[in-house]
Amino acid sequence: MPRYYVTTPIYYVNDAPHIGHAYTTLIGDALARWHRLLGDDTFFLTGTDEHGLKIQRTADANGITPLEQADRTSERFREAWKLLDISNDDFIRTTEPRHHLAVQTLLQKAYDNGYVYRGTYEGLYCVACEGYYNESDLVDGRCPIHKTPVETLVEENYFFRLSAFADRLLAWFEADPDCIQPDGKRNEAAGIVRQGLEDVSISRTSISWGVPVPWDPGHVFYVWYDALINYATAVGYGSDPERFAEWWPETTHLLAKDILRFHCVYWPAMLMAAGIENLPKLRVHGFLLVGGEKMSKTRLNQIAPSDLVEDFGVDGYRYHFLRDNSFGPDGDFSYEGMIVRYNSDLANNLGNLLQRVSTVVAKKCAGIGPAPRMDSPLAGVVAAAYNDAAAAWANTQPSVALEATWRIIRETNDYLQTNEPWKMEPGPECDAVMGDALEVLRVVTILASPAMPGACDVIWRRIGLSGSPRDERLPAAAAWGGYPGGLVIEAGDPLFPRRKA
RNA sequence: GGCGACGUAGCUCAGCAGGUGAGAGCGCUCGACUCAUAAUCGAGAGGUCGACAGUUCGAUUCUGUCCGUCGCUACCA
């Protein structure tokens, strides 16, 4: 059975979950659900990143331990994902023992292989910040936050020999264009490498909230080098070599463009340094902007998923973010735009189609859904849309996949309008039209289920089918003619009530 | 400064390995229908495909320059 391992970044617990975090997680969830429909053995991972100076400081400020601080925020992410119907198979936290073991194992390997060495880091240090600054960050030679003079400090660090991997990284980019997508993001990664790579400091002695360096316990690993390894941890690195060997070659990482450098350059190099041959596929998307501006704490324009779920429902929320933004470029979110799309795609097209079909079946077919005809003109529409949708999911383009799926819905509304079954006498001709419409609903429900699992379960049930679309297997289930007929159609309230602007 | 991306209907975008009259969705106008969530269907208006120059029989599609937006990256007296 094919395997599919997809990850989101692990989110740093210094920030509460917002629609940007949720966007990546949602893409991962939809992809995982699509692959489950394909029958792939699927593993979907998300989690939280919990080490580092910022967490330690926040904890100090709140008068609690770093772990307590991490517990609190990590829990908020788990709650958010539960709210959004996220079907992750695991939730990893970097504070877990399994992860410490993996980090120490992987970096020990890199050390043993000669890619980690002891050196001195010299930097401009602000005592109040307990942190280093680049010269360019300083304001008049002083700390930008405290306005106090910085001092030059020298710290013993371990360095990762990143500079040794430039050629191999470039060769990888070139040999396998699919390694990083979209193309533009791969070019960006290549650009970073071509600029010249310097070795990077990967340990700290000034803080203790992290994973200890195994060969020198006075150091902890710098948070980034600890965090990336989570992807390996979760499939058994360091603890279950057999499991790791099975899953690792099928890895796809989803990430936003701000962490491209770490994922597309540092991380593959670290894997090479540790002697791990298979490199992950990387899928990089842009930001969700709000009113054209980046979301940030200081602008106070962060939007929590729960605010929108309240107004649009989980499935309305999920559909919107999967459909409205193409994967790759930045996208602009607006509440008004969300209403427009919800009303158009969900209320007017899908919801209304279900409603009119169930009403006509009640009036003209005694409430019993007829079987479709095999030579329906809609069969070709469905087949073409399925091919497009499948290709789009394979290319990490949920918006394109859903657009293709919705073409079926539009064609079917058109089909009903043309045939006017509500004007027909009950009988074979009317049954044929309504059977076709029900068959469309069956297929659409399967194809849309990665985006809207809850709503699709409801539609599935209303058209008389048992079980759930998630139990279906593609591509067989998308073949025309699967609706058996003779099922009781349930009329219900509108599934997606229109929203007022 | 270097590298790169982008600039196509009111909005969001697709498309073009160069070739008859440029596309989708939404919005708008008109009409049809009334099974349906004031939903649906049809017709239509609306674009010098950023500007200029070049290559070509022919460019929105290729090349160059410029303007504008943005990203990555470097540096500065």
Coordinates of C-alpha atoms (C1' of nucleotides) in Angstrom, one line a residue:
Chain A
M1 CA 0.0 0.0 0.0
P2 CA 1.4 3.4 -0.9
R3 CA 2.3 5.6 2.1
Y4 CA 1.9 9.3 2.5
Y5 CA 3.4 11.2 5.4
V6 CA 2.5 14.9 5.6
T7 CA 3.5 17.4 8.3
T8 CA 2.8 20.9 9.3
P9 CA 5.4 23.0 11.0
I10 CA 5.3 22.7 14.7
Y11 CA 4.0 25.9 16.0
Y12 CA 5.9 28.0 18.5
V13 CA 4.0 28.2 21.8
N14 CA 4.8 31.8 22.2
D15 CA 1.8 32.7 20.0
A16 CA -1.8 31.8 20.1
P17 CA -3.3 30.0 17.1
H18 CA -4.5 32.2 14.4
I19 CA -5.9 31.7 10.9
G20 CA -2.3 31.6 9.5
H21 CA -1.4 28.6 11.6
A22 CA -4.8 27.1 10.8
Y23 CA -4.2 27.5 7.1
T24 CA -1.2 25.3 7.0
T25 CA -2.8 22.8 9.3
L26 CA -6.0 22.7 7.2
I27 CA -4.0 22.1 4.0
G28 CA -2.3 19.2 5.7
D29 CA -5.6 17.8 6.9
A30 CA -7.3 18.0 3.5
L31 CA -4.3 16.4 1.9
A32 CA -4.3 13.6 4.5
R33 CA -8.0 13.0 4.0
W34 CA -7.6 12.9 0.2
H35 CA -4.8 10.4 0.5
R36 CA -6.9 8.3 2.8
L37 CA -9.6 8.3 0.2
L38 CA -7.0 7.1 -2.3
G39 CA -6.4 4.2 0.1
D40 CA -2.9 5.3 1.0
D41 CA -1.5 4.5 4.3
T42 CA -1.5 8.0 5.6
F43 CA 0.2 9.7 8.6
F44 CA -0.5 13.3 9.3
L45 CA 1.6 15.1 11.9
T46 CA 1.3 18.4 13.6
G47 CA 2.5 19.7 17.0
T48 CA 4.2 22.4 19.0
D49 CA 7.7 23.8 19.3
E50 CA 8.4 24.5 23.0
H51 CA 12.0 25.2 23.7
G52 CA 14.1 28.4 23.5
L53 CA 14.7 31.7 25.2
K54 CA 11.4 33.3 24.4
I55 CA 9.4 30.5 26.1
Q56 CA 11.7 30.7 29.1
R57 CA 11.2 34.4 29.3
T58 CA 7.5 34.3 29.0
A59 CA 7.3 31.7 31.7
D60 CA 9.5 33.8 33.9
A61 CA 7.2 36.8 33.3
N62 CA 4.2 34.7 34.2
G63 CA 5.9 33.2 37.3
I64 CA 5.6 29.6 36.0
T65 CA 8.0 27.0 34.7
P66 CA 8.8 26.9 31.0
L67 CA 7.0 23.5 30.8
E68 CA 3.9 24.9 32.4
Q69 CA 4.0 27.8 29.9
A70 CA 4.4 25.4 27.0
D71 CA 1.6 23.2 28.4
R72 CA -0.8 26.1 28.3
T73 CA -0.2 27.2 24.8
S74 CA 0.2 23.8 23.4
E75 CA -3.2 23.0 24.7
R76 CA -4.7 25.9 22.8
F77 CA -3.4 24.5 19.6
R78 CA -4.8 21.1 20.3
E79 CA -8.2 22.8 21.0
A80 CA -8.1 24.8 17.8
W81 CA -7.4 21.7 15.8
K82 CA -10.2 19.9 17.4
L83 CA -12.5 22.7 16.7
L84 CA -11.5 22.6 13.0
D85 CA -12.0 18.9 12.7
I86 CA -8.3 18.3 12.1
S87 CA -7.6 14.6 11.7
N88 CA -3.9 14.5 12.8
D89 CA -2.6 11.1 13.6
D90 CA -0.1 12.4 16.1
F91 CA 0.6 15.6 17.9
I92 CA 4.2 16.0 18.8
R93 CA 5.7 18.3 21.4
T94 CA 9.4 19.0 21.4
T95 CA 9.5 18.6 25.2
E96 CA 8.7 14.9 24.9
P97 CA 11.3 12.3 25.8
R98 CA 11.0 10.7 22.4
H99 CA 11.9 13.9 20.8
H100 CA 14.9 14.5 23.0
L101 CA 16.1 11.1 22.1
A102 CA 15.7 11.8 18.4
V103 CA 17.4 15.1 18.5
Q104 CA 20.4 13.8 20.4
T105 CA 20.6 10.8 18.1
L106 CA 20.5 12.8 14.9
L107 CA 22.9 15.5 16.0
Q108 CA 25.3 13.0 17.5
K109 CA 25.4 11.4 14.1
A110 CA 26.2 14.7 12.5
Y111 CA 28.8 15.2 15.1
D112 CA 30.3 11.8 14.6
N113 CA 30.3 12.4 10.9
G114 CA 32.4 15.5 11.4
Y115 CA 29.8 18.1 10.5
V116 CA 29.5 19.6 14.0
Y117 CA 32.5 21.3 15.6
R118 CA 33.2 23.5 18.6
G119 CA 33.8 27.1 17.9
T120 CA 33.4 30.5 19.3
Y121 CA 30.5 32.7 18.6
E122 CA 31.2 36.4 18.9
G123 CA 28.3 38.7 18.9
L124 CA 26.8 41.9 20.1
Y125 CA 24.9 41.1 23.3
C126 CA 22.2 43.0 25.1
V127 CA 22.2 42.0 28.8
A128 CA 18.6 43.1 29.3
C129 CA 17.5 41.1 26.4
E130 CA 19.8 38.2 27.1
G131 CA 20.2 38.0 23.4
Y132 CA 22.4 38.7 20.5
Y133 CA 21.9 41.3 17.8
N134 CA 23.2 41.8 14.4
E135 CA 24.9 45.1 13.8
S136 CA 22.2 46.1 11.4
D137 CA 19.5 45.6 14.0
L138 CA 21.0 48.1 16.3
V139 CA 19.7 51.7 16.6
D140 CA 22.6 54.1 16.9
G141 CA 24.7 51.2 18.2
R142 CA 22.3 50.4 21.0
C143 CA 19.8 47.7 21.7
P144 CA 16.6 48.5 19.7
I145 CA 14.4 47.5 22.6
H146 CA 16.2 48.8 25.7
K147 CA 18.2 51.6 24.0
T148 CA 21.2 50.5 26.1
P149 CA 24.7 49.9 24.8
V150 CA 25.4 46.3 23.7
E151 CA 28.6 44.5 24.5
T152 CA 30.7 42.2 22.5
L153 CA 30.4 38.7 24.0
V154 CA 32.1 35.5 23.1
E155 CA 30.4 32.2 23.7
E156 CA 31.6 28.7 23.1
N157 CA 29.2 27.1 20.7
Y158 CA 28.8 24.1 18.5
F159 CA 28.6 24.9 14.8
F160 CA 27.0 23.0 12.0
R161 CA 29.1 22.8 8.9
L162 CA 26.4 24.0 6.7
S163 CA 29.0 25.4 4.2
A164 CA 29.9 21.8 3.3
F165 CA 26.5 21.2 1.7
A166 CA 26.1 23.9 -0.9
D167 CA 26.9 21.7 -3.8
R168 CA 24.8 18.8 -2.7
L169 CA 21.8 21.1 -2.1
L170 CA 22.1 22.7 -5.5
A171 CA 22.4 19.2 -7.1
W172 CA 19.3 18.1 -5.3
F173 CA 17.3 21.2 -6.4
E174 CA 18.3 20.6 -9.9
A175 CA 17.9 16.8 -10.0
D176 CA 14.5 16.8 -8.6
P177 CA 12.4 19.9 -9.4
D178 CA 9.6 18.4 -7.4
C179 CA 11.6 18.6 -4.2
I180 CA 10.5 22.1 -3.5
Q181 CA 7.3 23.5 -4.9
P182 CA 6.1 25.9 -6.2
D183 CA 9.1 26.5 -8.6
G184 CA 9.5 30.1 -7.4
K185 CA 10.2 28.9 -3.9
R186 CA 12.7 26.4 -5.1
N187 CA 14.5 29.2 -6.9
E188 CA 14.5 31.2 -3.8
A189 CA 16.1 28.3 -1.9
A190 CA 18.7 28.0 -4.6
G191 CA 19.3 31.7 -4.4
I192 CA 20.0 31.4 -0.7
V193 CA 22.5 28.6 -1.3
R194 CA 24.2 30.4 -4.2
Q195 CA 24.7 33.5 -2.0
G196 CA 27.1 31.3 0.0
L197 CA 26.4 29.4 3.1
E198 CA 28.1 30.0 6.4
D199 CA 28.3 27.6 9.2
V200 CA 25.7 28.1 11.8
S201 CA 25.7 28.0 15.6
I202 CA 23.5 25.3 16.9
S203 CA 24.0 25.4 20.6
R204 CA 23.7 27.7 23.5
T205 CA 25.2 27.8 27.0
S206 CA 23.4 30.8 28.1
I207 CA 20.0 29.1 28.5
S208 CA 19.0 25.7 29.8
W209 CA 15.5 25.3 28.3
G210 CA 16.3 23.0 25.5
V211 CA 17.7 19.6 24.5
P212 CA 21.1 19.0 26.1
V213 CA 24.0 18.4 23.7
P214 CA 24.8 14.7 24.4
W215 CA 28.5 15.0 24.2
D216 CA 28.7 18.3 26.1
P217 CA 25.8 18.6 28.5
G218 CA 26.6 22.2 29.4
H219 CA 25.1 23.1 26.1
V220 CA 21.5 22.9 24.8
F221 CA 20.7 22.9 21.1
Y222 CA 19.4 26.1 19.7
V223 CA 15.7 25.8 19.3
W224 CA 15.6 25.7 15.5
Y225 CA 17.8 22.7 15.2
D226 CA 15.9 20.9 17.9
A227 CA 12.5 21.8 16.3
L228 CA 13.1 20.6 12.7
I229 CA 14.0 17.1 13.9
N230 CA 10.4 16.6 15.1
Y231 CA 9.5 15.4 11.7
A232 CA 11.9 12.5 12.1
T233 CA 11.0 11.8 15.7
A234 CA 7.3 11.2 15.0
V235 CA 8.0 8.4 12.6
G236 CA 10.4 6.6 14.9
Y237 CA 13.8 8.2 14.3
G238 CA 16.1 7.2 17.2
S239 CA 13.6 4.7 18.6
D240 CA 12.2 2.5 15.8
P241 CA 14.5 2.3 12.8
E242 CA 12.2 0.0 10.9
R243 CA 9.2 2.4 11.2
F244 CA 11.4 5.3 10.2
A245 CA 12.7 3.5 7.2
E246 CA 9.1 2.8 6.0
W247 CA 7.7 6.3 6.4
W248 CA 10.6 8.7 5.9
P249 CA 10.9 8.3 2.1
E250 CA 7.2 9.4 1.8
T251 CA 7.6 12.7 3.7
T252 CA 6.0 15.9 2.6
H253 CA 6.5 19.1 4.7
L254 CA 4.1 22.0 4.4
L255 CA 5.3 25.4 5.5
A256 CA 4.9 29.1 5.0
K257 CA 7.5 31.1 3.2
D258 CA 8.9 32.8 6.3
I259 CA 10.6 29.5 7.3
L260 CA 11.7 28.5 3.9
R261 CA 15.4 28.9 4.7
F262 CA 15.3 26.6 7.7
H263 CA 13.2 23.9 5.9
C264 CA 14.6 24.1 2.4
V265 CA 18.3 24.7 3.2
Y266 CA 19.3 23.9 6.8
W267 CA 17.1 20.9 7.3
P268 CA 18.0 18.9 4.2
A269 CA 21.7 19.7 5.0
M270 CA 21.2 18.4 8.5
L271 CA 19.7 15.2 7.2
M272 CA 22.6 14.7 4.9
A273 CA 25.0 15.3 7.7
A274 CA 23.3 12.6 9.8
G275 CA 23.5 10.2 6.8
I276 CA 19.8 10.2 6.1
E277 CA 19.5 9.7 2.4
N278 CA 15.9 10.4 1.6
L279 CA 15.1 14.1 1.6
P280 CA 11.6 15.3 2.2
K281 CA 9.4 17.1 -0.4
L282 CA 8.7 20.7 0.6
R283 CA 5.5 22.6 -0.2
V284 CA 5.8 26.3 0.5
H285 CA 2.9 28.7 0.7
G286 CA 2.5 32.4 1.2
F287 CA 0.9 34.4 3.9
L288 CA -2.7 35.1 4.6
L289 CA -2.9 38.8 4.7
V290 CA -5.6 40.8 6.4
G291 CA -6.6 43.9 4.6
G292 CA -3.4 43.6 2.6
E293 CA -1.3 43.6 5.7
K294 CA 0.6 40.8 7.4
M295 CA -1.0 39.6 10.5
S296 CA 1.1 40.4 13.6
K297 CA 0.7 40.7 17.3
T298 CA 1.7 44.4 17.2
R299 CA -0.8 45.3 14.5
L300 CA -3.5 43.5 16.5
N301 CA -5.0 42.1 13.4
Q302 CA -4.7 38.5 14.2
I303 CA -7.9 36.5 13.6
A304 CA -8.6 33.4 15.7
P305 CA -10.3 30.5 13.8
S306 CA -13.0 30.3 16.5
D307 CA -14.3 33.8 15.6
L308 CA -15.0 32.6 12.0
V309 CA -16.2 29.1 12.9
E310 CA -18.9 30.7 15.0
D311 CA -20.3 32.5 11.9
F312 CA -19.6 30.0 9.1
G313 CA -19.4 26.7 10.8
V314 CA -16.4 24.4 10.7
D315 CA -17.1 23.3 7.2
G316 CA -17.7 26.8 6.0
Y317 CA -14.4 27.8 7.5
R318 CA -12.5 24.9 6.0
Y319 CA -14.0 25.3 2.6
H320 CA -13.2 29.0 2.5
F321 CA -9.5 28.8 3.3
L322 CA -9.0 25.8 1.1
R323 CA -10.8 27.3 -1.9
D324 CA -10.2 31.0 -1.7
N325 CA -6.4 31.0 -1.7
S326 CA -4.2 29.3 -4.2
F327 CA -1.4 27.5 -2.6
G328 CA 1.8 29.5 -3.1
P329 CA 1.2 33.2 -3.4
D330 CA 0.0 35.4 -0.5
G331 CA -3.7 35.6 -0.2
D332 CA -5.8 38.4 1.2
F333 CA -8.5 37.5 3.8
S334 CA -11.6 39.6 4.3
Y335 CA -14.7 38.8 6.2
E336 CA -16.8 40.3 3.3
G337 CA -15.1 38.1 0.8
M338 CA -15.7 35.1 3.0
I339 CA -19.4 35.9 3.1
V340 CA -19.5 36.2 -0.7
R341 CA -17.9 32.9 -1.3
Y342 CA -19.9 31.1 1.3
N343 CA -23.1 32.4 -0.1
S344 CA -22.1 31.7 -3.7
D345 CA -20.4 28.3 -3.4
L346 CA -22.0 26.7 -0.4
A347 CA -25.5 28.2 0.0
N348 CA -26.4 28.9 -3.6
N349 CA -24.6 26.1 -5.4
L350 CA -24.1 23.1 -3.3
G351 CA -26.6 23.6 -0.5
N352 CA -29.4 24.8 -2.8
L353 CA -28.7 21.9 -5.2
L354 CA -29.2 19.4 -2.3
Q355 CA -32.3 21.2 -1.3
R356 CA -34.0 21.4 -4.7
V357 CA -33.1 17.7 -5.4
S358 CA -34.6 16.5 -2.2
T359 CA -37.7 18.5 -2.7
V360 CA -38.3 17.3 -6.2
V361 CA -37.6 13.7 -5.3
A362 CA -40.2 14.1 -2.5
K363 CA -42.8 15.5 -4.9
K364 CA -42.1 13.4 -8.0
C365 CA -40.5 10.2 -6.8
A366 CA -42.4 9.6 -3.6
G367 CA -39.3 10.4 -1.6
I368 CA -37.3 7.5 -3.0
G369 CA -34.1 8.3 -4.8
P370 CA -33.9 6.7 -8.2
A371 CA -30.8 5.3 -9.8
P372 CA -28.9 7.3 -12.4
R373 CA -28.8 6.4 -16.0
M374 CA -25.5 5.1 -17.3
D375 CA -25.5 7.3 -20.4
S376 CA -26.2 10.5 -18.5
P377 CA -24.7 13.6 -20.0
L378 CA -23.3 14.4 -16.5
A379 CA -21.2 11.3 -16.5
G380 CA -18.6 12.9 -18.7
V381 CA -18.6 16.1 -16.6
V382 CA -17.9 14.1 -13.5
A383 CA -15.1 12.1 -15.1
A384 CA -13.4 15.2 -16.3
A385 CA -13.8 17.0 -13.1
Y386 CA -12.5 14.1 -11.1
N387 CA -9.3 13.9 -13.2
D388 CA -8.7 17.6 -12.7
A389 CA -9.4 17.4 -9.0
A390 CA -7.1 14.4 -8.5
A391 CA -4.3 16.1 -10.4
A392 CA -4.7 19.2 -8.4
W393 CA -4.6 17.4 -5.0
A394 CA -1.5 15.6 -6.2
N395 CA 0.0 19.1 -6.9
T396 CA -0.9 20.5 -3.6
Q397 CA -3.5 22.8 -5.1
P398 CA -6.7 22.4 -3.0
S399 CA -8.3 25.5 -4.5
V400 CA -8.0 24.1 -8.0
A401 CA -9.3 20.7 -6.8
L402 CA -12.3 22.3 -5.3
E403 CA -12.9 24.5 -8.2
A404 CA -13.0 21.5 -10.4
T405 CA -15.4 19.8 -8.0
W406 CA -17.7 22.7 -8.1
R407 CA -17.9 22.7 -11.9
I408 CA -19.9 19.5 -11.5
I409 CA -22.3 21.3 -9.2
R410 CA -22.8 24.1 -11.6
E411 CA -23.4 21.8 -14.5
T412 CA -25.9 19.9 -12.5
N413 CA -27.9 23.0 -11.6
D414 CA -27.9 23.8 -15.3
Y415 CA -29.0 20.2 -16.1
L416 CA -31.9 20.5 -13.8
Q417 CA -32.9 23.8 -15.2
T418 CA -32.8 22.5 -18.7
N419 CA -34.8 19.3 -17.9
E420 CA -37.3 20.8 -15.5
P421 CA -38.1 17.6 -13.7
W422 CA -40.6 19.5 -11.5
K423 CA -42.8 19.9 -14.5
M424 CA -42.7 16.3 -15.5
E425 CA -45.2 13.6 -14.7
P426 CA -43.8 11.0 -12.2
G427 CA -42.2 8.2 -14.2
P428 CA -39.0 6.9 -15.8
E429 CA -38.0 10.1 -17.5
C430 CA -38.3 12.1 -14.3
D431 CA -36.6 9.4 -12.3
A432 CA -33.7 9.4 -14.7
V433 CA -33.1 13.1 -14.2
M434 CA -33.3 12.9 -10.5
G435 CA -31.1 9.8 -10.3
D436 CA -28.5 11.6 -12.2
A437 CA -28.6 14.5 -9.8
L438 CA -28.4 12.2 -6.8
E439 CA -25.4 10.4 -8.4
V440 CA -23.7 13.8 -8.8
L441 CA -24.4 14.5 -5.1
R442 CA -22.8 11.2 -4.2
V443 CA -19.6 11.8 -6.1
V444 CA -19.4 15.5 -5.1
T445 CA -19.8 14.5 -1.5
I446 CA -16.8 12.2 -1.7
L447 CA -14.7 14.7 -3.6
A448 CA -15.5 17.5 -1.2
S449 CA -15.1 15.5 1.9
P450 CA -11.5 16.3 2.5
A451 CA -12.5 19.9 2.6
M452 CA -15.8 19.5 4.5
P453 CA -15.9 16.2 6.3
G454 CA -18.8 17.1 8.6
A455 CA -21.2 18.6 5.9
C456 CA -20.4 15.8 3.5
D457 CA -21.4 13.2 6.1
V458 CA -24.7 15.0 6.4
I459 CA -25.3 15.1 2.6
W460 CA -24.3 11.4 2.3
R461 CA -26.9 10.5 4.9
R462 CA -29.6 12.7 3.4
I463 CA -29.4 11.1 0.1
G464 CA -29.9 7.8 1.8
L465 CA -26.4 6.3 1.8
S466 CA -25.0 4.5 4.8
G467 CA -21.6 4.9 6.3
S468 CA -19.6 8.0 5.3
P469 CA -17.9 9.3 2.2
R470 CA -14.6 8.8 4.0
D471 CA -15.1 5.0 3.8
E472 CA -15.1 5.3 0.0
R473 CA -12.0 4.5 -2.1
L474 CA -11.0 6.5 -5.1
P475 CA -10.8 6.4 -8.0
A476 CA -13.4 3.6 -8.1
A477 CA -15.9 5.5 -6.0
A478 CA -15.9 8.4 -8.5
A479 CA -16.9 6.2 -11.4
W480 CA -20.3 7.1 -12.7
G481 CA -23.2 5.0 -11.6
G482 CA -22.5 4.2 -8.0
Y483 CA -25.7 5.5 -6.6
P484 CA -27.9 2.5 -6.2
G485 CA -31.3 4.0 -6.2
G486 CA -34.2 2.9 -4.1
L487 CA -33.0 4.9 -1.1
V488 CA -35.1 7.2 1.1
I489 CA -34.2 10.8 0.6
E490 CA -34.3 12.9 3.7
A491 CA -35.4 16.5 3.4
G492 CA -33.8 18.8 5.9
D493 CA -33.1 22.4 6.7
P494 CA -30.7 24.2 4.4
L495 CA -27.2 22.9 5.1
F496 CA -25.5 26.2 4.5
P497 CA -28.0 29.0 5.4
R498 CA -27.2 32.2 3.5
R499 CA -25.3 34.9 5.5
K500 CA -26.3 38.5 5.3
A501 CA -23.5 40.8 4.3
Chain B
rG1 C1' 23.4 47.0 -5.3
rG2 C1' 22.5 41.7 -6.8
rC3 C1' 18.9 37.8 -7.8
rG4 C1' 13.8 36.7 -8.6
rA5 C1' 8.5 37.1 -9.0
rC6 C1' 4.5 39.7 -10.5
rG7 C1' 1.5 43.7 -13.4
rU8 C1' -4.7 40.2 -18.2
rA9 C1' -12.4 42.5 -17.4
rG10 C1' -15.1 46.6 -11.3
rC11 C1' -12.8 42.4 -7.9
rU12 C1' -9.9 37.5 -7.4
rC13 C1' -7.3 35.1 -10.9
rA14 C1' -6.5 31.3 -15.2
rG15 C1' -4.3 31.2 -20.0
rC16 C1' -0.5 31.9 -24.0
rA17 C1' 6.2 25.7 -26.2
rG18 C1' 3.6 33.0 -30.8
rG19 C1' -1.4 32.2 -35.0
rU20 C1' -8.6 32.9 -36.8
rG21 C1' -12.8 37.5 -33.2
rA22 C1' -8.7 37.0 -25.1
rG23 C1' -11.2 33.2 -20.6
rA24 C1' -13.5 31.6 -15.5
rG25 C1' -15.7 32.8 -10.9
rC26 C1' -17.8 36.8 -8.3
rG27 C1' -20.1 41.7 -9.1
rC28 C1' -23.3 44.5 -12.7
rU29 C1' -27.6 45.0 -16.7
rC30 C1' -31.6 42.6 -19.1
rG31 C1' -34.6 38.4 -19.7
rA32 C1' -36.5 33.3 -18.3
rC33 C1' -38.1 30.2 -14.5
rU34 C1' -40.5 29.5 -9.8
rC35 C1' -38.3 22.6 -7.8
rA36 C1' -35.0 25.5 -4.5
rU37 C1' -31.7 29.0 0.9
rA38 C1' -34.6 36.5 -3.1
rA39 C1' -31.6 30.5 -4.8
rU40 C1' -31.3 28.6 -10.4
rC41 C1' -30.8 29.2 -15.9
rG42 C1' -29.9 32.3 -20.4
rA43 C1' -28.2 36.7 -22.8
rG44 C1' -25.3 41.1 -22.4
rA45 C1' -22.1 45.2 -21.0
rG46 C1' -17.1 45.6 -19.6
rG47 C1' -10.2 44.5 -21.2
rU48 C1' -5.2 49.2 -26.2
rC49 C1' -3.6 41.3 -21.8
rG50 C1' 1.6 47.8 -17.2
rA51 C1' 4.5 51.4 -21.0
rC52 C1' 7.9 51.7 -25.0
rA53 C1' 11.1 49.4 -28.6
rG54 C1' 12.8 45.0 -31.1
rU55 C1' 12.5 39.8 -33.4
rU56 C1' 8.6 37.8 -36.7
rC57 C1' 4.3 37.1 -42.1
rG58 C1' 2.0 37.7 -37.1
rA59 C1' 3.1 38.9 -29.8
rU60 C1' -1.0 39.2 -24.5
rU61 C1' 2.4 35.0 -25.2
rC62 C1' 9.8 35.7 -27.2
rU63 C1' 14.0 39.6 -26.3
rG64 C1' 15.5 44.4 -24.3
rU65 C1' 14.5 49.0 -21.7
rC66 C1' 11.4 51.6 -18.5
rC67 C1' 7.4 52.3 -14.8
rG68 C1' 4.8 50.0 -10.7
rU69 C1' 4.2 46.2 -6.7
rC70 C1' 6.5 42.6 -3.9
rG71 C1' 10.1 38.9 -2.2
rC72 C1' 15.0 37.1 -1.1
rU73 C1' 19.8 38.8 -0.4
rA74 C1' 24.2 42.0 0.1
rC75 C1' 26.2 46.4 1.3
rC76 C1' 27.0 51.5 2.4
rA77 C1' 29.7 56.3 2.8

